[in-house]
Amino acid sequence: IQMIKSRVKKPESIIEKLHRRGFPISVKSVRENLYDVAGIRVICSFVDDIYTVAEMLARQDDINVLMVKDYIRCPKVNGYRSYHMIIEVPVFFSDRRENMRVEVQIRTIAMDFWASLEHKMRYKKNIPENHVKYLQDELYDCARQSAELDNRMQNIRNLIAEEAEEEECDTLAMLPMK
């Protein structure tokens, strides 16, 4: 894990999302209909690390995995890649314990860089209509190149690990037997 970021959605964003989805504006509605009021983003160096972190979370006995969306194996049409988990975690209050839903996004550094820039650009309001398609195509190509970079870095890591394993085996093979 390179970095962990967390956030709690602002009340205005919660109300806007409930309104946009046609849900009533109430605490009960938030609990029943929104999964991302609290969010955690885990940034890893390699794609394999993403799946390792996800498995570690799923094995914890105090975490309940409700939903998984693997946008790495099945990227969104715009090229977005990330691994999302909706989990329930216990939150302890002075008089009770409640399970709360949290969205966990697990990404590589390259995925996070792309997603951050894409998010900023998507919400720019002054992009001329004739540039929108061009920018979408460019962002998609950047997502493709980012995925290629992640794969190349993973392959380099795997090769280094294989070489280290072979060296260790060679060293063990040369040790005298007792």
mmCIF file of C-alpha atoms in Angstrom:
data_model
loop_
_atom_site.group_PDB
_atom_site.id
_atom_site.type_symbol
_atom_site.label_atom_id
_atom_site.label_comp_id
_atom_site.label_asym_id
_atom_site.label_seq_id
_atom_site.Cartn_x
_atom_site.Cartn_y
_atom_site.Cartn_z
ATOM 1 C CA ILE A 1 0.000 0.000 0.000
ATOM 2 C CA GLN A 2 1.429 3.351 -1.057
ATOM 3 C CA MET A 3 -1.243 5.573 0.457
ATOM 4 C CA ILE A 4 -4.716 5.561 1.991
ATOM 5 C CA LYS A 5 -7.161 8.430 1.558
ATOM 6 C CA SER A 6 -10.513 8.769 3.276
ATOM 7 C CA ARG A 7 -13.481 11.073 3.000
ATOM 8 C CA VAL A 8 -16.997 11.577 4.297
ATOM 9 C CA LYS A 9 -19.485 12.871 1.748
ATOM 10 C CA LYS A 10 -20.688 16.408 2.464
ATOM 11 C CA PRO A 11 -24.368 16.851 3.423
ATOM 12 C CA GLU A 12 -25.012 18.859 0.221
ATOM 13 C CA SER A 13 -23.624 15.995 -1.898
ATOM 14 C CA ILE A 14 -25.729 13.449 -0.006
ATOM 15 C CA ILE A 15 -28.916 15.469 -0.559
ATOM 16 C CA GLU A 16 -28.067 16.040 -4.235
ATOM 17 C CA LYS A 17 -27.466 12.319 -4.806
ATOM 18 C CA LEU A 18 -30.685 11.279 -3.038
ATOM 19 C CA HIS A 19 -32.616 13.892 -5.034
ATOM 20 C CA ARG A 20 -31.011 12.834 -8.354
ATOM 21 C CA ARG A 21 -31.933 9.203 -7.690
ATOM 22 C CA GLY A 22 -35.470 10.033 -6.597
ATOM 23 C CA PHE A 23 -35.105 8.932 -2.969
ATOM 24 C CA PRO A 24 -36.608 10.745 0.008
ATOM 25 C CA ILE A 25 -34.339 13.104 1.939
ATOM 26 C CA SER A 26 -33.981 11.458 5.365
ATOM 27 C CA VAL A 27 -31.421 9.699 7.547
ATOM 28 C CA LYS A 28 -33.274 6.421 6.939
ATOM 29 C CA SER A 29 -33.073 6.981 3.181
ATOM 30 C CA VAL A 30 -29.329 7.655 3.400
ATOM 31 C CA ARG A 31 -28.784 4.396 5.325
ATOM 32 C CA GLU A 32 -30.922 2.357 2.923
ATOM 33 C CA ASN A 33 -29.927 3.861 -0.431
ATOM 34 C CA LEU A 34 -26.378 5.228 -0.340
ATOM 35 C CA TYR A 35 -23.256 3.102 -0.072
ATOM 36 C CA ASP A 36 -20.631 5.798 -0.391
ATOM 37 C CA VAL A 37 -21.284 8.269 2.421
ATOM 38 C CA ALA A 38 -17.928 7.173 3.811
ATOM 39 C CA GLY A 39 -15.169 6.293 1.378
ATOM 40 C CA ILE A 40 -11.671 4.925 1.557
ATOM 41 C CA ARG A 41 -9.235 4.868 -1.348
ATOM 42 C CA VAL A 42 -6.274 2.527 -1.141
ATOM 43 C CA ILE A 43 -3.445 3.253 -3.592
ATOM 44 C CA CYS A 44 -1.124 0.351 -4.440
ATOM 45 C CA SER A 45 1.955 0.058 -6.622
ATOM 46 C CA PHE A 46 0.920 -3.041 -8.555
ATOM 47 C CA VAL A 47 -2.312 -4.601 -9.818
ATOM 48 C CA ASP A 48 -1.631 -7.847 -7.912
ATOM 49 C CA ASP A 49 -1.474 -5.800 -4.700
ATOM 50 C CA ILE A 50 -5.037 -4.614 -5.313
ATOM 51 C CA TYR A 51 -6.376 -8.156 -5.232
ATOM 52 C CA THR A 52 -4.211 -9.028 -2.206
ATOM 53 C CA VAL A 53 -5.590 -6.048 -0.257
ATOM 54 C CA ALA A 54 -9.170 -6.925 -1.308
ATOM 55 C CA GLU A 55 -8.715 -10.536 -0.141
ATOM 56 C CA MET A 56 -7.239 -9.383 3.171
ATOM 57 C CA LEU A 57 -10.221 -7.099 3.776
ATOM 58 C CA ALA A 58 -12.704 -9.828 2.858
ATOM 59 C CA ARG A 59 -11.054 -12.257 5.319
ATOM 60 C CA GLN A 60 -11.453 -9.921 8.293
ATOM 61 C CA ASP A 61 -14.119 -11.257 10.637
ATOM 62 C CA ASP A 62 -15.426 -7.774 11.505
ATOM 63 C CA ILE A 63 -16.012 -6.762 7.869
ATOM 64 C CA ASN A 64 -18.942 -7.866 5.754
ATOM 65 C CA VAL A 65 -18.469 -7.529 1.981
ATOM 66 C CA LEU A 66 -21.803 -6.520 0.431
ATOM 67 C CA MET A 67 -20.770 -5.882 -3.185
ATOM 68 C CA VAL A 68 -17.733 -5.935 -5.446
ATOM 69 C CA LYS A 69 -17.276 -4.118 -8.762
ATOM 70 C CA ASP A 70 -14.098 -5.044 -10.589
ATOM 71 C CA TYR A 71 -13.478 -2.248 -13.072
ATOM 72 C CA ILE A 72 -9.960 -3.567 -13.634
ATOM 73 C CA ARG A 73 -11.057 -6.784 -15.306
ATOM 74 C CA CYS A 74 -14.086 -5.010 -16.817
ATOM 75 C CA PRO A 75 -13.235 -1.297 -17.267
ATOM 76 C CA LYS A 76 -15.990 1.278 -17.729
ATOM 77 C CA VAL A 77 -16.603 2.468 -21.290
ATOM 78 C CA ASN A 78 -14.594 5.646 -20.659
ATOM 79 C CA GLY A 79 -11.560 3.567 -19.630
ATOM 80 C CA TYR A 80 -11.961 3.944 -15.843
ATOM 81 C CA ARG A 81 -10.257 1.168 -13.893
ATOM 82 C CA SER A 82 -10.449 0.491 -10.166
ATOM 83 C CA TYR A 83 -11.595 -2.199 -7.744
ATOM 84 C CA HIS A 84 -14.617 -1.207 -5.652
ATOM 85 C CA MET A 85 -15.932 -2.918 -2.557
ATOM 86 C CA ILE A 86 -18.994 -1.943 -0.571
ATOM 87 C CA ILE A 87 -18.396 -3.202 2.944
ATOM 88 C CA GLU A 88 -20.071 -2.960 6.318
ATOM 89 C CA VAL A 89 -17.830 -2.134 9.247
ATOM 90 C CA PRO A 90 -18.705 -1.869 12.927
ATOM 91 C CA VAL A 91 -18.781 1.649 14.325
ATOM 92 C CA PHE A 92 -18.795 1.927 18.098
ATOM 93 C CA PHE A 93 -20.811 4.645 19.809
ATOM 94 C CA SER A 94 -20.914 5.292 23.556
ATOM 95 C CA ASP A 95 -24.138 3.289 23.916
ATOM 96 C CA ARG A 96 -24.168 0.902 20.937
ATOM 97 C CA ARG A 97 -22.443 -0.628 17.959
ATOM 98 C CA GLU A 98 -23.788 -0.125 14.438
ATOM 99 C CA ASN A 99 -22.668 -1.511 11.117
ATOM 100 C CA MET A 100 -21.996 1.247 8.601
ATOM 101 C CA ARG A 101 -21.497 0.941 4.859
ATOM 102 C CA VAL A 102 -18.244 2.160 3.386
ATOM 103 C CA GLU A 103 -17.069 2.250 -0.211
ATOM 104 C CA VAL A 104 -13.486 1.068 -0.620
ATOM 105 C CA GLN A 105 -11.745 1.863 -3.908
ATOM 106 C CA ILE A 106 -8.454 0.088 -4.504
ATOM 107 C CA ARG A 107 -6.269 1.344 -7.367
ATOM 108 C CA THR A 108 -2.745 1.591 -8.638
ATOM 109 C CA ILE A 109 -0.949 4.917 -8.705
ATOM 110 C CA ALA A 110 -1.554 5.148 -12.470
ATOM 111 C CA MET A 111 -5.283 4.392 -12.086
ATOM 112 C CA ASP A 112 -5.609 7.038 -9.387
ATOM 113 C CA PHE A 113 -3.757 9.636 -11.453
ATOM 114 C CA TRP A 114 -6.015 9.006 -14.470
ATOM 115 C CA ALA A 115 -9.231 8.984 -12.412
ATOM 116 C CA SER A 116 -8.325 12.219 -10.617
ATOM 117 C CA LEU A 117 -7.622 14.067 -13.859
ATOM 118 C CA GLU A 118 -10.652 12.614 -15.638
ATOM 119 C CA HIS A 119 -12.893 13.654 -12.732
ATOM 120 C CA LYS A 120 -11.578 17.233 -12.774
ATOM 121 C CA MET A 121 -11.946 17.531 -16.540
ATOM 122 C CA ARG A 122 -15.418 15.995 -16.618
ATOM 123 C CA TYR A 123 -16.752 18.641 -14.259
ATOM 124 C CA LYS A 124 -15.261 21.613 -16.117
ATOM 125 C CA LYS A 125 -18.252 23.540 -17.395
ATOM 126 C CA ASN A 126 -16.646 25.621 -20.139
ATOM 127 C CA ILE A 127 -15.492 22.913 -22.554
ATOM 128 C CA PRO A 128 -16.692 23.782 -26.063
ATOM 129 C CA GLU A 129 -18.993 21.127 -27.521
ATOM 130 C CA ASN A 130 -16.666 20.529 -30.474
ATOM 131 C CA HIS A 131 -13.865 19.546 -28.046
ATOM 132 C CA VAL A 132 -15.855 17.086 -25.911
ATOM 133 C CA LYS A 133 -15.516 14.062 -28.234
ATOM 134 C CA TYR A 134 -11.819 14.741 -28.807
ATOM 135 C CA LEU A 135 -11.185 14.947 -25.046
ATOM 136 C CA GLN A 136 -13.182 11.756 -24.405
ATOM 137 C CA ASP A 137 -11.090 9.933 -27.010
ATOM 138 C CA GLU A 138 -7.849 11.306 -25.561
ATOM 139 C CA LEU A 139 -8.845 10.333 -22.015
ATOM 140 C CA TYR A 140 -9.769 6.838 -23.200
ATOM 141 C CA ASP A 141 -6.390 6.497 -24.902
ATOM 142 C CA CYS A 142 -4.651 7.689 -21.736
ATOM 143 C CA ALA A 143 -6.596 5.065 -19.753
ATOM 144 C CA ARG A 144 -5.446 2.394 -22.213
ATOM 145 C CA GLN A 145 -1.819 3.523 -21.928
ATOM 146 C CA SER A 146 -2.120 3.684 -18.141
ATOM 147 C CA ALA A 147 -3.374 0.068 -18.081
ATOM 148 C CA GLU A 148 -0.492 -0.939 -20.330
ATOM 149 C CA LEU A 149 1.958 0.754 -17.949
ATOM 150 C CA ASP A 150 0.444 -1.094 -14.968
ATOM 151 C CA ASN A 151 0.802 -4.396 -16.838
ATOM 152 C CA ARG A 152 4.421 -3.683 -17.788
ATOM 153 C CA MET A 153 5.328 -2.714 -14.220
ATOM 154 C CA GLN A 154 3.610 -5.866 -12.894
ATOM 155 C CA ASN A 155 5.569 -7.988 -15.388
ATOM 156 C CA ILE A 156 8.840 -6.378 -14.270
ATOM 157 C CA ARG A 157 7.975 -7.055 -10.635
ATOM 158 C CA ASN A 158 7.121 -10.681 -11.439
ATOM 159 C CA LEU A 159 10.379 -11.165 -13.322
ATOM 160 C CA ILE A 160 12.419 -9.724 -10.434
ATOM 161 C CA ALA A 161 10.557 -11.969 -7.965
ATOM 162 C CA GLU A 162 11.211 -15.050 -10.132
ATOM 163 C CA GLU A 163 14.921 -14.209 -10.375
ATOM 164 C CA ALA A 164 15.142 -13.725 -6.589
ATOM 165 C CA GLU A 165 13.371 -17.052 -6.031
ATOM 166 C CA GLU A 166 15.769 -18.855 -8.396
ATOM 167 C CA GLU A 167 18.773 -17.309 -6.611
ATOM 168 C CA GLU A 168 17.370 -18.421 -3.252
ATOM 169 C CA CYS A 169 16.868 -21.967 -4.567
ATOM 170 C CA ASP A 170 20.421 -22.024 -5.954
ATOM 171 C CA THR A 171 21.783 -20.844 -2.595
ATOM 172 C CA LEU A 172 19.778 -23.455 -0.662
ATOM 173 C CA ALA A 173 20.895 -26.192 -3.044
ATOM 174 C CA MET A 174 24.555 -25.402 -2.275
ATOM 175 C CA LEU A 175 24.168 -25.575 1.522
ATOM 176 C CA PRO A 176 25.715 -28.635 3.169
ATOM 177 C CA MET A 177 23.246 -31.173 4.522
ATOM 178 C CA LYS A 178 23.441 -32.037 8.213
#
